[in-house]
Coordinates of C-alpha atoms in Angstrom, one line a residue:
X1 CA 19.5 -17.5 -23.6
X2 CA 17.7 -15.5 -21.0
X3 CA 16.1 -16.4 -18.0
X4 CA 13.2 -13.8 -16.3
X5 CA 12.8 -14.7 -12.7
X6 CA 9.3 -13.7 -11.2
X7 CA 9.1 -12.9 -8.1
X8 CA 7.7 -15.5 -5.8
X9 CA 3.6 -15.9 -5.2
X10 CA 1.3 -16.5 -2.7
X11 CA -2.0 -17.3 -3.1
X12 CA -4.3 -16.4 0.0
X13 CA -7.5 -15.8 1.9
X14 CA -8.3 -12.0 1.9
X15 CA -7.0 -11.4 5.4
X16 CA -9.5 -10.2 7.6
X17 CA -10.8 -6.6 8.2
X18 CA -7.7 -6.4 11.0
X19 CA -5.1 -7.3 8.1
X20 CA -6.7 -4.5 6.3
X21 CA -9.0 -6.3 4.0
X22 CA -10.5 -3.0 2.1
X23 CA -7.2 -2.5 0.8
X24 CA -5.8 -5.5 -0.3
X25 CA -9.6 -5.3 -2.4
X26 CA -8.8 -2.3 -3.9
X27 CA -5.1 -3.5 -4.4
X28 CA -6.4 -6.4 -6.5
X29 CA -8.8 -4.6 -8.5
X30 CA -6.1 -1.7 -9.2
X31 CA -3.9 -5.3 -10.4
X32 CA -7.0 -6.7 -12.6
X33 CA -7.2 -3.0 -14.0
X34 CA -3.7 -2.4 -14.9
X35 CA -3.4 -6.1 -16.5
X36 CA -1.9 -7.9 -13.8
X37 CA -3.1 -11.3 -12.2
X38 CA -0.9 -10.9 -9.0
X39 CA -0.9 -7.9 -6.3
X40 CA 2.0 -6.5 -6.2
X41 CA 3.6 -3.8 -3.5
X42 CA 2.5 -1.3 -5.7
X43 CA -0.9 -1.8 -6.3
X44 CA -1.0 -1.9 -2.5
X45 CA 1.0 1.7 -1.9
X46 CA -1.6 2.9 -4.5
X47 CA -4.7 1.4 -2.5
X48 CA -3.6 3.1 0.3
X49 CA -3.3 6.4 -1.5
X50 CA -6.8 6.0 -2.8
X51 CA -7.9 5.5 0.1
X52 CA -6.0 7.8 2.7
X53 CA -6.7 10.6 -0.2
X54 CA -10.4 10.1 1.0
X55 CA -9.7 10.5 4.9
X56 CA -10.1 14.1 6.0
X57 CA -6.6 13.5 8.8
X58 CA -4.7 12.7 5.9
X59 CA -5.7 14.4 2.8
X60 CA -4.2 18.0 3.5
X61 CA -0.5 15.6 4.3
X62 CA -1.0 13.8 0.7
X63 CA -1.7 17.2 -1.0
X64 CA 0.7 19.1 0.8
X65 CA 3.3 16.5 -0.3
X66 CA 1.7 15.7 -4.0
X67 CA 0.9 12.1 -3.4
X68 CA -2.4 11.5 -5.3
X69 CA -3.6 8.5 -6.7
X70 CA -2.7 10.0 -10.3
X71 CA 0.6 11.1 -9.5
X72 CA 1.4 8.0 -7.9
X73 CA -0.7 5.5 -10.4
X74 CA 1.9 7.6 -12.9
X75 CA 4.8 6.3 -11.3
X76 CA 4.1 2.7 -11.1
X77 CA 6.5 0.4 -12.8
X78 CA 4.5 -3.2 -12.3
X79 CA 5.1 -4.8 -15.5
X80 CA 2.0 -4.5 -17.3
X81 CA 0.6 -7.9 -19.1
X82 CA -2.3 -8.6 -20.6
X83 CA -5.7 -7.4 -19.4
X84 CA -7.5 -10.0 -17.1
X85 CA -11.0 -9.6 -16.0
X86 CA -11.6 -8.6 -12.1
X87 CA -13.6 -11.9 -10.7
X88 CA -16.8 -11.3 -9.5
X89 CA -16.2 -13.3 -6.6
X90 CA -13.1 -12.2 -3.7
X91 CA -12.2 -15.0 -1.3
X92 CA -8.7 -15.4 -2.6
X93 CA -5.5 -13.3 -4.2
X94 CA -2.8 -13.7 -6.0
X95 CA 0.0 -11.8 -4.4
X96 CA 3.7 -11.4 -3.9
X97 CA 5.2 -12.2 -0.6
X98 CA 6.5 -8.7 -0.3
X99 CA 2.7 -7.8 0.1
X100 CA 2.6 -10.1 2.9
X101 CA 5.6 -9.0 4.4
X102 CA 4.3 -5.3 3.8
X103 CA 1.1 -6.2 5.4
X104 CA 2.6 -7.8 8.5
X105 CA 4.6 -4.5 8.9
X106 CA 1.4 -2.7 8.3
X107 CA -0.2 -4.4 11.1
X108 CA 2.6 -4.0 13.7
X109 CA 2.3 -0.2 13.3
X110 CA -1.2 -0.5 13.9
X111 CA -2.2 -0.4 18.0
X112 CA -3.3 -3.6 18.8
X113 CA -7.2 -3.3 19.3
X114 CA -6.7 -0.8 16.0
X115 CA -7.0 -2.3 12.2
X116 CA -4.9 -1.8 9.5
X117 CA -5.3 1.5 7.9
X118 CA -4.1 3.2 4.9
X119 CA -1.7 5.2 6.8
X120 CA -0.3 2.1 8.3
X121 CA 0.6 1.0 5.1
X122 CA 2.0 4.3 3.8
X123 CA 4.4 3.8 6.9
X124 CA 5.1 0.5 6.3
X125 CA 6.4 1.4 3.0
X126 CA 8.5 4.5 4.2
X127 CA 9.9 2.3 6.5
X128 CA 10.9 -0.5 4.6
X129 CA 13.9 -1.9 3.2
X130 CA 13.7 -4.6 0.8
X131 CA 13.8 -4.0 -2.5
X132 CA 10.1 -4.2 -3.1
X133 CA 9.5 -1.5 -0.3
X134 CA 12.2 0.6 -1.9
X135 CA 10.9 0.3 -5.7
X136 CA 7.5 1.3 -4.5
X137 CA 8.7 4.0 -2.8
X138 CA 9.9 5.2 -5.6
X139 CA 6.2 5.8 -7.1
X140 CA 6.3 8.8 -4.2
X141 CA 6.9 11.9 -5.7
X142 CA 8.3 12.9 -2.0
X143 CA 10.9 13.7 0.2
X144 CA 10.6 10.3 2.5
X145 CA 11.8 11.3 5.4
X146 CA 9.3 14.6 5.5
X147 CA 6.5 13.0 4.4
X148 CA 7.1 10.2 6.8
X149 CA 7.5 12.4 9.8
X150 CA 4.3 14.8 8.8
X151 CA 1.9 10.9 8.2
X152 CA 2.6 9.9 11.5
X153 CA 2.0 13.1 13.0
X154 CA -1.0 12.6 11.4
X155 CA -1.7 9.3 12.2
X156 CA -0.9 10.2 15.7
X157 CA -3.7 13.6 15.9
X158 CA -6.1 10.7 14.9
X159 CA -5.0 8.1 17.1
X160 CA -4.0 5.7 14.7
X161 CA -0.8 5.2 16.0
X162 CA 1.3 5.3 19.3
X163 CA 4.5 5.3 18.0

């Protein structure tokens, strides 16, 4: 016999627009799309990507390096489980506590009087270590260590980021 292990979940308040609230949206409707009923890493690395794509700082980095929201949505290896509807309501989530955890990072990278962007996030998971980190960083068709060095260039031309 067996056993699966899931990993663990969280249920929470959207954080607030300094947590990066736009992308943990677009996380959990990229979960409801794909069939899942929790947010997972990936869903957030792909929110990101959406939305970083859409930032004129970033998008010449992305392309330069192939990271699009189809290569990367490609890539993604959440388990997929039956479709769910996206509530019409958003006050809570469903998530992983590696997207906390990722999300915390996130907002550490960010200057303090700055919110969490996407390329906060992006960083985050370049410079994580767990295995939830690693296994969405494996949805990056990149060199990490380039691409990481060229986003916070980036981030730092459009004051993003200090560090």
């Amino acid at each position: 016999m067996s056993t699966t292990l899931s990993p663990p979940q969280l249920s929470v308040a959207l954080p607030s627009v300094r947590r990066g609230r736009e992308l943990v949206l677009l996380a959990d409707l990229e979960a409801h799309e794909t069939g899942s009923t929790v947010v997972d890493v990936e869903h957030l690395l792909l929110a990101a990507v959406v939305l970083a794509h859409g930032m004129p700082h970033f998008r010449p980095v992305l392309d330069r390096f192939g990271v699009t929201p189809s290569a990367v949505r490609a890539r993604i290896t959440v388990p997929v489980t039956a479709r769910h509807a996206c509530p019409a309501e958003h006050d809570r989530i469903t998530c992983t506590v590696a997207v906390e955890r990722l999300l915390a990072r996130a907002t550490v990278l960010a200057s303090p009087i700055d919110r969490v962007r996407p390329v906060h996030l992006l960083l985050a998971v370049l410079d994580g270590d767990s295995g939830a980190a690693l296994r969405a960083r494996s949805a990056l068709p990149v060199e990490h260590r380039r691409f990481r060095r060229a986003l916070r260039r980036a981030a730092r031309r459009a004051g993003h980021t200090s560090r």
